[in-house]
Coordinates of C-alpha atoms in Angstrom, one line a residue:
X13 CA 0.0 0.0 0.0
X14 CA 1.0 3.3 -0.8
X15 CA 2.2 6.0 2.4
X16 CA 0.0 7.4 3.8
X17 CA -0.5 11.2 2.3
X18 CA -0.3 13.8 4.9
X19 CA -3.8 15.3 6.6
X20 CA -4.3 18.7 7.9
X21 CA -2.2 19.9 10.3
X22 CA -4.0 19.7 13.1
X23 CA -5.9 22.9 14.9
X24 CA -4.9 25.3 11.2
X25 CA -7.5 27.7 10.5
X26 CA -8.2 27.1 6.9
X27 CA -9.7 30.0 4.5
X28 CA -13.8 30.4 5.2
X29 CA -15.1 28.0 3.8
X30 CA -18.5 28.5 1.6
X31 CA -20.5 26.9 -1.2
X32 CA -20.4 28.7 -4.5
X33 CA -23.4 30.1 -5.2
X34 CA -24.9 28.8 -8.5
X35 CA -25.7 30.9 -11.4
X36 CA -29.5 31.5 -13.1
X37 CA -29.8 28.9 -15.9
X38 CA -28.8 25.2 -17.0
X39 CA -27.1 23.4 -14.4
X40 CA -23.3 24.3 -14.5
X41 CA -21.7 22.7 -11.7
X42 CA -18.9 19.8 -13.2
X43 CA -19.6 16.9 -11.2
X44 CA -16.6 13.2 -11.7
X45 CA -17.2 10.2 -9.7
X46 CA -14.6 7.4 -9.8
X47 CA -15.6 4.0 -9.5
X48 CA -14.0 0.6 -9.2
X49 CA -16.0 -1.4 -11.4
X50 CA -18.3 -0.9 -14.4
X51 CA -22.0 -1.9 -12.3
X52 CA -20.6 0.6 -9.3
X53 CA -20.0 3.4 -12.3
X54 CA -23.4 3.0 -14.0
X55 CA -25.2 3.0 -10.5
X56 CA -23.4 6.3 -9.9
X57 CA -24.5 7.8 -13.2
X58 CA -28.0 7.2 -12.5
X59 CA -28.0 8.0 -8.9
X60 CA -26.2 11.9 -9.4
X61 CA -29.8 12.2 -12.3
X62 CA -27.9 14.6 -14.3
X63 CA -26.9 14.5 -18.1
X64 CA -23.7 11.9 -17.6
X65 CA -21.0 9.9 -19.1
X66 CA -19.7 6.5 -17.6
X67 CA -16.1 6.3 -19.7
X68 CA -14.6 3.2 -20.1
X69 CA -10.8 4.4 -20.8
X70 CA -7.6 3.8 -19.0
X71 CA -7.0 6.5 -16.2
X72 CA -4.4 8.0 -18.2
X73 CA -6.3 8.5 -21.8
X74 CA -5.7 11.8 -22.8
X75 CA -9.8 12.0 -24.5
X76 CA -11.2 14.9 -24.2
X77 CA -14.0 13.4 -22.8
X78 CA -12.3 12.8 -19.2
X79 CA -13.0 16.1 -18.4
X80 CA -16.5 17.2 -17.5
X81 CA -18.2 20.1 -18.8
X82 CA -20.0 22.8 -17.4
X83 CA -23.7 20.9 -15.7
X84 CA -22.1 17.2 -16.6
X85 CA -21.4 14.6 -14.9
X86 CA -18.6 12.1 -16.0
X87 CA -18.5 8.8 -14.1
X88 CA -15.6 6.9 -14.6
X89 CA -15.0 3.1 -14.0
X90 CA -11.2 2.5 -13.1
X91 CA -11.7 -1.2 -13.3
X92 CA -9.5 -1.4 -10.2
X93 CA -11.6 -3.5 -8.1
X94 CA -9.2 -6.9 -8.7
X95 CA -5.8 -5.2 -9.2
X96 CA -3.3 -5.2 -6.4
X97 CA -3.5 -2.2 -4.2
X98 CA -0.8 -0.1 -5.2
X99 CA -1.9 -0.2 -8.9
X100 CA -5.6 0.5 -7.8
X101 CA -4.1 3.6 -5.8
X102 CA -1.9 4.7 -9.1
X103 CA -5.2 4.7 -11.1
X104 CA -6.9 6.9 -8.7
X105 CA -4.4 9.3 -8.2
X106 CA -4.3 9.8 -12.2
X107 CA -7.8 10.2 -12.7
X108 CA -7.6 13.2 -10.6
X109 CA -4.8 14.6 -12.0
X110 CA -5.4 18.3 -13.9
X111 CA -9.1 18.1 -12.5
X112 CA -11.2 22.0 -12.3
X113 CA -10.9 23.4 -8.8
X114 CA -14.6 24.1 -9.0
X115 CA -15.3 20.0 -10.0
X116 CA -17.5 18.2 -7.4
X117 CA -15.8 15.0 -6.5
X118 CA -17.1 11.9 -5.8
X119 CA -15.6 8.3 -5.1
X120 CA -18.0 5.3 -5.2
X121 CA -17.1 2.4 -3.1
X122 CA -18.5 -0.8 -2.3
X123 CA -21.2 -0.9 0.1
X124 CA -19.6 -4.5 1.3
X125 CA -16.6 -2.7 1.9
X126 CA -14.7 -5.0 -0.9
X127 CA -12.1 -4.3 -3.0
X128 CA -9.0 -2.2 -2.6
X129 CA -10.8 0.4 -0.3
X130 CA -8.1 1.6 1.7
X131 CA -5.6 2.0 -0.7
X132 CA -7.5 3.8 -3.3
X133 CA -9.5 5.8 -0.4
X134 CA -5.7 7.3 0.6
X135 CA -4.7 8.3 -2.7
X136 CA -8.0 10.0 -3.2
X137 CA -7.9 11.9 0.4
X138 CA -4.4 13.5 -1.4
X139 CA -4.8 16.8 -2.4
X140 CA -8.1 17.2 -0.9
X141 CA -9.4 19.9 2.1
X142 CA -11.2 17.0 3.4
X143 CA -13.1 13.6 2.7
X144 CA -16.6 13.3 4.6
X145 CA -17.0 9.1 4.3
X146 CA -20.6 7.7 4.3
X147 CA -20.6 4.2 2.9
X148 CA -24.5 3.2 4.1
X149 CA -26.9 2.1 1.2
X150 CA -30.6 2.2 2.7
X151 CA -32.4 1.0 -0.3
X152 CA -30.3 -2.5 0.0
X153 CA -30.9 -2.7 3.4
X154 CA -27.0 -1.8 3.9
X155 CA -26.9 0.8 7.0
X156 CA -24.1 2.4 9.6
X157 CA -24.5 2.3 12.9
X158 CA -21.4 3.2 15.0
X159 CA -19.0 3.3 12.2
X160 CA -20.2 -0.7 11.7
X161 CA -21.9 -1.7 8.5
X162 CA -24.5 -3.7 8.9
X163 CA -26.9 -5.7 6.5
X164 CA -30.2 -5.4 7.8
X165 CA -29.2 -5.4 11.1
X166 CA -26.3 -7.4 11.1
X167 CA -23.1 -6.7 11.6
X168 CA -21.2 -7.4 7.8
X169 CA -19.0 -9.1 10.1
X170 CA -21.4 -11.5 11.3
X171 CA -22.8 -12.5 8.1
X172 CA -21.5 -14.4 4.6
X173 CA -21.6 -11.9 2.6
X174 CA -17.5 -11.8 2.6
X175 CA -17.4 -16.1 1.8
X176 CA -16.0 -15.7 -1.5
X177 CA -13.1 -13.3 -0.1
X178 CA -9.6 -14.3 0.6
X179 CA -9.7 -12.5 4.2
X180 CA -12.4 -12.4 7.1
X181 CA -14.8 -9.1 6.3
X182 CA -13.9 -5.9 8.6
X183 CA -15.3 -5.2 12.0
X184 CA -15.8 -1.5 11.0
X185 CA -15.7 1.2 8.5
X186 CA -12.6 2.7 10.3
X187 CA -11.3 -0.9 10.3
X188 CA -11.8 -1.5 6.3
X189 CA -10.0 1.7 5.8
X190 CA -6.7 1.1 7.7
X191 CA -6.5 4.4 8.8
X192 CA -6.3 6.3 12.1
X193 CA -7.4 9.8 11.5
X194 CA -10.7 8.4 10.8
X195 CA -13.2 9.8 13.2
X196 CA -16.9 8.6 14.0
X197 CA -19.7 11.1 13.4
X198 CA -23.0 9.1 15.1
X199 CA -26.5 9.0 14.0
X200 CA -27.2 11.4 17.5
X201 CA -25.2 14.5 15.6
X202 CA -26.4 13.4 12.0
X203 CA -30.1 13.7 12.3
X204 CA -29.6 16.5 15.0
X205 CA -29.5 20.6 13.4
X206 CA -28.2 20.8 10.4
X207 CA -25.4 23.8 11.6
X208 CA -24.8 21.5 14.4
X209 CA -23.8 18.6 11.8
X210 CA -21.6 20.9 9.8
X211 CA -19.5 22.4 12.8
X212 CA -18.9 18.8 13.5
X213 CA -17.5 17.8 10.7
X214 CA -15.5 21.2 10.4
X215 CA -13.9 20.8 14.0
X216 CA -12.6 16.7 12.6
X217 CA -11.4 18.2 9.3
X218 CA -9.4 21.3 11.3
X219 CA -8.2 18.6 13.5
X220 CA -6.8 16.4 10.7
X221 CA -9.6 13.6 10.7
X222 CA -11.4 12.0 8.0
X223 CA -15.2 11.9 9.4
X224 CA -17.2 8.2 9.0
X225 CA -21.0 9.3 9.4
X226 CA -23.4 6.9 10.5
X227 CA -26.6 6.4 8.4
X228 CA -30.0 4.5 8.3
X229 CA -31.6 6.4 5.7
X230 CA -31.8 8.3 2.5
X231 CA -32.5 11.4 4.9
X232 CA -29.7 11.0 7.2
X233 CA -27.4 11.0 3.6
X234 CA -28.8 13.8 2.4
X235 CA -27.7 15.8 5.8
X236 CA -24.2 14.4 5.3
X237 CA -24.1 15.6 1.8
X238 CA -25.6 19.2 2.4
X239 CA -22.8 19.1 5.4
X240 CA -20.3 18.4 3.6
X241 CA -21.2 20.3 0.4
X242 CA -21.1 23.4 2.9
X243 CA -17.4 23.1 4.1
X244 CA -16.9 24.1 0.5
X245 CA -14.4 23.6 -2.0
X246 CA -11.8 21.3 -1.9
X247 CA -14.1 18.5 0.2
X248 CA -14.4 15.6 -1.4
X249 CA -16.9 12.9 -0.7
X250 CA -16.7 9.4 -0.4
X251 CA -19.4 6.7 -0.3
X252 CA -21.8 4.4 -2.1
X253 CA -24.4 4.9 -4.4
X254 CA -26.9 6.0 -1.9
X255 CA -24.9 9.0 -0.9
X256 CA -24.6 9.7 -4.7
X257 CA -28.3 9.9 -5.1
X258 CA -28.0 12.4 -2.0
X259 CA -25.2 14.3 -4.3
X260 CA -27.7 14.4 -6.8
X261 CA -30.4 15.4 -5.2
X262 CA -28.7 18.8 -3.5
X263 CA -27.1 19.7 -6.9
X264 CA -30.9 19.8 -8.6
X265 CA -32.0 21.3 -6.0
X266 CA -29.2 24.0 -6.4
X267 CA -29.2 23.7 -9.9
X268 CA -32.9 24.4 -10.7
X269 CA -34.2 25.8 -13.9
X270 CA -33.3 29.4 -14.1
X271 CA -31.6 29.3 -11.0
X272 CA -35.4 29.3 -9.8
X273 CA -35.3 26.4 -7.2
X274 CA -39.7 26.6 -6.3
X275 CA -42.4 28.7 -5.8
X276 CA -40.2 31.0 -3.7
X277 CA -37.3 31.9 -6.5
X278 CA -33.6 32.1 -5.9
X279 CA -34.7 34.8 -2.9
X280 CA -36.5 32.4 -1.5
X281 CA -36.2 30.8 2.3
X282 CA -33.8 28.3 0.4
X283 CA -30.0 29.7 0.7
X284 CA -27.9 30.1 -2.4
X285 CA -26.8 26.7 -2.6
X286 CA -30.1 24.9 -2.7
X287 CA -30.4 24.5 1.0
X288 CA -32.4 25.7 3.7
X289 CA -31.6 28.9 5.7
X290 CA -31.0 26.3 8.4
X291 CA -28.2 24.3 6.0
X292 CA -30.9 21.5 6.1
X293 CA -31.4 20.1 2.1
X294 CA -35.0 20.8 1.2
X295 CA -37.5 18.9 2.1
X296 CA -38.5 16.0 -0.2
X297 CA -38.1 16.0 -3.4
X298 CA -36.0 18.6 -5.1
X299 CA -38.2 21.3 -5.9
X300 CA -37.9 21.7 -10.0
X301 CA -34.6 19.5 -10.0
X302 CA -31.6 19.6 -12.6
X303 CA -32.2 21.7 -15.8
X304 CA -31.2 19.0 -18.1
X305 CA -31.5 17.7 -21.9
X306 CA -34.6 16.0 -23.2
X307 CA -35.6 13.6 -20.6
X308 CA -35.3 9.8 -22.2
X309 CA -38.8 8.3 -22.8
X310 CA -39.5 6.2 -20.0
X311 CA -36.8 7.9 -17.4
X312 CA -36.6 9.2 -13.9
X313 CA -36.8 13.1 -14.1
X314 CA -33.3 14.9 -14.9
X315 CA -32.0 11.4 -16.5
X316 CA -31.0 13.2 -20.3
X317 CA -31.9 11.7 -23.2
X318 CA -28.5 10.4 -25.3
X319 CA -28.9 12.7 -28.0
X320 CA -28.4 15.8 -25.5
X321 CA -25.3 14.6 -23.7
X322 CA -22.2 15.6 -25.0
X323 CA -20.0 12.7 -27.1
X324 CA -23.3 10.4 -27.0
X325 CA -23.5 8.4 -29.9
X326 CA -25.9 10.3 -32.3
X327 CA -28.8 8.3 -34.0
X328 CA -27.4 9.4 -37.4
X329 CA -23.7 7.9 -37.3
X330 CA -23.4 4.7 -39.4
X331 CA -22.0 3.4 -35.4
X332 CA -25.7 4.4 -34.1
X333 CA -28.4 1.8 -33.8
X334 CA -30.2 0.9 -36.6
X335 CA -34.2 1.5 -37.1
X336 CA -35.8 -1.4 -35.7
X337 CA -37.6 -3.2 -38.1
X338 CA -37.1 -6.5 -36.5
X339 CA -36.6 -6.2 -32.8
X340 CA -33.0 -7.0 -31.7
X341 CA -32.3 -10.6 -30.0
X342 CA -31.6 -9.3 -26.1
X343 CA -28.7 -12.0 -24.5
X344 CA -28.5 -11.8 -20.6
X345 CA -24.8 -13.2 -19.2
X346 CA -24.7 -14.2 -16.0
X347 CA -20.8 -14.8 -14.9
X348 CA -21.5 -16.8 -11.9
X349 CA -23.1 -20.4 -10.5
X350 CA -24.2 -19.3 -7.0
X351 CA -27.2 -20.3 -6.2
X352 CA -29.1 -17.0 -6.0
X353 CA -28.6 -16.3 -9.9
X354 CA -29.4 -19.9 -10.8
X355 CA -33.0 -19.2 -9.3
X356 CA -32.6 -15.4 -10.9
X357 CA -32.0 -17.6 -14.2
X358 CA -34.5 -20.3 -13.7
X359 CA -37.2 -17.2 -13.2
X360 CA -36.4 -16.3 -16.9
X361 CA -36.4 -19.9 -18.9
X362 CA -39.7 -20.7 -17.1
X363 CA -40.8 -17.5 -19.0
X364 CA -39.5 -18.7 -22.3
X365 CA -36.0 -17.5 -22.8
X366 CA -33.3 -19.8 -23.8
X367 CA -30.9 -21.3 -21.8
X368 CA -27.3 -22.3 -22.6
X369 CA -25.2 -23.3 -19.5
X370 CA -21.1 -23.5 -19.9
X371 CA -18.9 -25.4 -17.9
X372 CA -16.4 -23.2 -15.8
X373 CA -13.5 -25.4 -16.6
X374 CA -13.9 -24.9 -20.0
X375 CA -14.2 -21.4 -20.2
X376 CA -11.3 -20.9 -17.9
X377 CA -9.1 -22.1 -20.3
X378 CA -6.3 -19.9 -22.1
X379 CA -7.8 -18.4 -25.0
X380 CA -11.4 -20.0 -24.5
X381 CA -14.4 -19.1 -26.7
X382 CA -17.1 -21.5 -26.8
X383 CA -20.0 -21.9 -29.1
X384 CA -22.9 -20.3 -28.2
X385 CA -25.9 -19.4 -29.9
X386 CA -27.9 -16.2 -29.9
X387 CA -31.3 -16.7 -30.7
X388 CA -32.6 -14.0 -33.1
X389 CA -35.7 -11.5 -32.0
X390 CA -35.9 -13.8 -28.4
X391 CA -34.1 -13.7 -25.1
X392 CA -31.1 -16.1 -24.5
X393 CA -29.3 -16.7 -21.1
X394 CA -26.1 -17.7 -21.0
X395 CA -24.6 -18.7 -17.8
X396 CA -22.2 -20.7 -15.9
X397 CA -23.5 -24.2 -15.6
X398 CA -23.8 -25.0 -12.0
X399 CA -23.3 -28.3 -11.9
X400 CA -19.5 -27.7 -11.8
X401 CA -19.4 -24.4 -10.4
X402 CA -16.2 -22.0 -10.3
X403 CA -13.3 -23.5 -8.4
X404 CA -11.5 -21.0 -6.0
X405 CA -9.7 -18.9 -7.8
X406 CA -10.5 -19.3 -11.5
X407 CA -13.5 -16.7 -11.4
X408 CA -11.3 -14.2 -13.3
X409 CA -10.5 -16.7 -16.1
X410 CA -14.1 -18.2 -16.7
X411 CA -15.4 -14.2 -17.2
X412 CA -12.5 -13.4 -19.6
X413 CA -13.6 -17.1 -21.6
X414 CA -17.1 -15.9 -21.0
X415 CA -16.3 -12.5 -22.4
X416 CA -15.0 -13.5 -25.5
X417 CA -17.7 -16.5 -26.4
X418 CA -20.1 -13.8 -25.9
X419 CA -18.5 -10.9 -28.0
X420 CA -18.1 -13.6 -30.4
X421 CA -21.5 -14.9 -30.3
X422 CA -23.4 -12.0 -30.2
X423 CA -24.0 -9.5 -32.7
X424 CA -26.3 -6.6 -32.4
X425 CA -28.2 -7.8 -29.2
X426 CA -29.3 -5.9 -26.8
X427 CA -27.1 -7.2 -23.3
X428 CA -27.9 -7.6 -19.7
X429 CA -24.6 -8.0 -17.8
X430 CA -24.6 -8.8 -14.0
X431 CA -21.9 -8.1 -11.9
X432 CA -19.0 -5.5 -12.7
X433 CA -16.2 -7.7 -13.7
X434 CA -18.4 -9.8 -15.8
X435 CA -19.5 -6.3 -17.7
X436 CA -16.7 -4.4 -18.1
X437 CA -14.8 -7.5 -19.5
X438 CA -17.7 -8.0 -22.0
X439 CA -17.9 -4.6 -23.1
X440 CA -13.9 -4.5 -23.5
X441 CA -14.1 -7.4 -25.9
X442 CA -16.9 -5.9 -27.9
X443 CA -14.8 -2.5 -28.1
X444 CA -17.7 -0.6 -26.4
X445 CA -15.7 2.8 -25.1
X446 CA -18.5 4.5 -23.4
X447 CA -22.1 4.1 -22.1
X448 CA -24.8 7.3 -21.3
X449 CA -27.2 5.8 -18.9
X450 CA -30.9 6.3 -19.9
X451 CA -33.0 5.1 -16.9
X452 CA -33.0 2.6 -14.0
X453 CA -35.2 -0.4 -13.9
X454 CA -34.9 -1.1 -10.6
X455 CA -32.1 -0.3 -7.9
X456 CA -28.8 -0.5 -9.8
X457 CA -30.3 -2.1 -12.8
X458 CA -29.1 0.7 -15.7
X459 CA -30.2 0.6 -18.9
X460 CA -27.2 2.9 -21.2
X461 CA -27.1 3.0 -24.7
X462 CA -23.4 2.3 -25.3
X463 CA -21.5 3.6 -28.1
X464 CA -22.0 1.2 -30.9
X465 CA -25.6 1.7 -30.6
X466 CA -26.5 -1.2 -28.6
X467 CA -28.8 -1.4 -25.3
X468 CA -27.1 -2.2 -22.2
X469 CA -28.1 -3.3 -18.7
X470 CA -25.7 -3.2 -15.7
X471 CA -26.4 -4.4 -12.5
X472 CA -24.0 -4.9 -9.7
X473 CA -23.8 -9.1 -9.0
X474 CA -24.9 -9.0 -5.9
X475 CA -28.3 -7.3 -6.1
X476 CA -31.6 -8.2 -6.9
X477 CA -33.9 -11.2 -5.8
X478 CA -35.3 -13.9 -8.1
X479 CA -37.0 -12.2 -10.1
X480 CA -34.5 -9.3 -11.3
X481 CA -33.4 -10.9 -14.6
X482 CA -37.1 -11.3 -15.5
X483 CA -37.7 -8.1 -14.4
X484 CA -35.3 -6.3 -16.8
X485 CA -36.2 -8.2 -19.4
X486 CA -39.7 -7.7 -19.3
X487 CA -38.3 -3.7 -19.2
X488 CA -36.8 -4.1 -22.2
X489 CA -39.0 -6.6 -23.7
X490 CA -42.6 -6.4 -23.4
X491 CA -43.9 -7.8 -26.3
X492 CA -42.2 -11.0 -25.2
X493 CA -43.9 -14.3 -24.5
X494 CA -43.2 -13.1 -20.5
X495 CA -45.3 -13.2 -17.4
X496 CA -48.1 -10.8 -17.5
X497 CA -48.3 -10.5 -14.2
X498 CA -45.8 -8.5 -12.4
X499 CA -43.3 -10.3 -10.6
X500 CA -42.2 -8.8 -6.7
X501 CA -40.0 -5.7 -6.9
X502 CA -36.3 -7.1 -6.6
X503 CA -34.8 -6.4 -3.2
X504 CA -30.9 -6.3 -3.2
X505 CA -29.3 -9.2 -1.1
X506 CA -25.4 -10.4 -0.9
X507 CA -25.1 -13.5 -3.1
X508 CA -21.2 -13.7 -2.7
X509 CA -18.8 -14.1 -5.8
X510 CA -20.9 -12.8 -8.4
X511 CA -18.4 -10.9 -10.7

């Protein structure tokens, strides 16, 4: 792991620190977020609801497109979740490098706590005023309670959800990160006044500490955010997707159309920065939201439609997709054999969908690429088959062989790819450089159009129940020979190695 980069010096008096005020008009405010897989990055895109970008590239591509623009935001997957830690850290540290002073910064990090948090947590702090940490996700059931995350009500230390891990899962956030200058902020001074909240996490920052805020619910993040957002520039944040949905929802909120935030106008009770006189973020819903593009048919408000975010792929480039005279066969690759996506899968061929299962040994061979057949204007599955399962180990090399029979196999469908590793290794292989998220089907299911025209669903491995997969595809594919009767809403649970 890399040293650890100097803090604060401990009782400095920085500069005052203050939100800018936004300006009448579109949204202007630059927003990046850093991921460290492709699933994390998409739920980030469609949790900040803001015209965005999820970029595929190395960290040190010199596109033009790694910078965001003025109202943007540009999510960026690193792909660091299975490197070592010092390489993960290099890849933060150059995804940073040359970014606007006046860019909001966001880091997405597991809400398990996996991958190499501590290391690419340090080399993000570098640089930085402060980092305010909030790593609960309510909407999974994933919550912090005295800097312990637990999964509805247990302690992630208590459960399984770390079984396919090489190391025990950590007692703590504090504990995850390695590092002592992290200091607890409880739930008491989170849900408490609003001003209260914010000298709080200004007396840790003066004192050199990196705050780790409890957090139950989507309210209790939106606090943390509006605190932090209010120590002013330089403050980074640092959390899961749920405190990116806070994000979000301040910056529409401070964004609104024609800087007129409501019924009250920019002289309103609301400050200048979208919150209340009290620093508290509005109450519900942002009032007005992000001015954004075209909304895509069938997306959450302030979600842009493709052709109005800048470097989308445009409907009349020969790359785009084509007019649909015949719809497009949709393939669904599933790049694990645990037993929560063999029922996911099971869901989908007792709906009609075709099923082709690989063997892991197989596919985990150098080179692999396997037959496999797409069926035209249907849905396939392809999975592992589960009979075998993955030995310990091999998960890697059974999605690279999985990547490339699929790339091979599949043509113009439409894909849904679980799990991060299992998505970004299948895009790679197809050459896909981008993706501009269009909507969300359900929690962390995103449905992109990527830039050789193509639909594409991400969702993170280890979310969803049993009906999920059916679930997206019925999103995508109504006409389908599919249940017409609506299967339950999918409620995230841990499923362990699902990459």
């Amino acid at each position: 792991m890399s040293p650890e980069p100097a803090g604060p010096e401990p009782h400095s008096e920085p500069e005052p620190l203050r939100v800018p005020e936004p300006r009448g008009g579109p949204p202007t405010r630059r927003v990046l977020a850093l991921a460290d897989d492709l699933s994390g990055a998409a739920e980030t895109a469609a949790a900040l609801r803001r015209p965005a970008r999820i970029l595929l590239g190395s960290p040190g591509s010199r596109d033009a497109a790694a910078v965001p623009g003025p109202g943007v935001a540009l999510v960026r997957d690193l792909d660091t979740r299975q490197l070592d830690a010092a390489s993960a850290a290099a890849a933060v540290r150059e995804a940073l490098r040359g970014v606007a002073d006046d860019t909001v910064l966001f880091k997405k990090t597991d809400s398990l706590l996996r991958g190499n948090l501590a290391a690419e947590a340090a080399a993000y702090a570098e640089g930085a005023a402060a980092v305010v940490i909030a790593p609960a996700l309510p909407v999974a059931g994933r919550t912090v309670r005295d800097g312990v995350v637990h999964l509805r009500g247990i302690p992630l230390h208590a459960t399984d959800a770390w079984r396919a891990e090489p190391l025990p899962a950590p007692t703590s956030v504090a504990a995850a990160l390695g590092d002592p200058r992290t200091a607890p902020v409880p739930l008491t001074v989170v849900r408490g006044p609003a001003a209260e909240l914010t000298e709080r996490l200004r007396a840790l920052v003066r004192a050199g500490h990196r705050p780790v805020c409890d957090a139950e619910t989507d309210a209790d993040l939106d606090a943390i955010a509006a605190a932090a957002l209010r120590l002013g520039p330089g403050v980074r944040l640092l959390g899961t997707g749920g405190l990116a949905a806070a994000l979000g929802r301040l910056l529409g909120a401070a964004d609104g159309p024609g800087g007129d935030r409501g019924p009250d106008g920019p002289d309103g009770p609301d400050g200048p920065d979208g919150l209340g006189a009290d620093g508290a973020p509005p109450a519900g819903p942002a009032r007005g939201g992000a001015s954004a593009p075209d909304t895509a048919p069938g997306a959450p408000p302030g979600v842009p439609s493709p052709d109005a975010v800048p470097g989308a792929p445009s409907p009349d480039a020969p790359s785009a997709e084509p007019a649909r005279t015949a719809v497009r066969p949709l393939l669904v690759v599933v790049g694990t054999a645990e037993p929560g996506a063999v029922a996911q899968i099971a869901q989908l061929v007792a709906a009609g969908a075709r099923h082709t299962a690989l063997p892991a040994e197989l596919l985990a061979a150098p080179g692999a690429c396997l037959p496999l057949t797409v069926a035209p204007g249907a849905v396939t599955v392809v999975g592992v088959d589960p009979a075998q399962g993955i030995r310990p180990g091999a998960a890697r090399q059974v999605v690279a062989g999985l990547a490339r029979t699929v790339a091979a196999a599949c043509g113009p469908a439409d894909l849904v790819l679980t799990g991060g590793e299992t998505a970004r290794r299948v895009l790679d292989a197809l050459g896909v450089a981008h993706l501009v998220p269009v909507g969300e089907i359900h929690h962390g299911a995103v449905r992109s159009l990527a830039s050789d025209g193509r639909t594409v669903v991400t969702r993170p491995g280890s979310y969803g129940d049993a009906g999920s997969l059916l679930l997206i595809a019925r999103a995508l594919r109504p006409g389908d020979r599919l249940p017409t009767t609506e299967p339950p809403v999918p409620s995230p649970v841990p499923q362990g190695e699902f990459l």
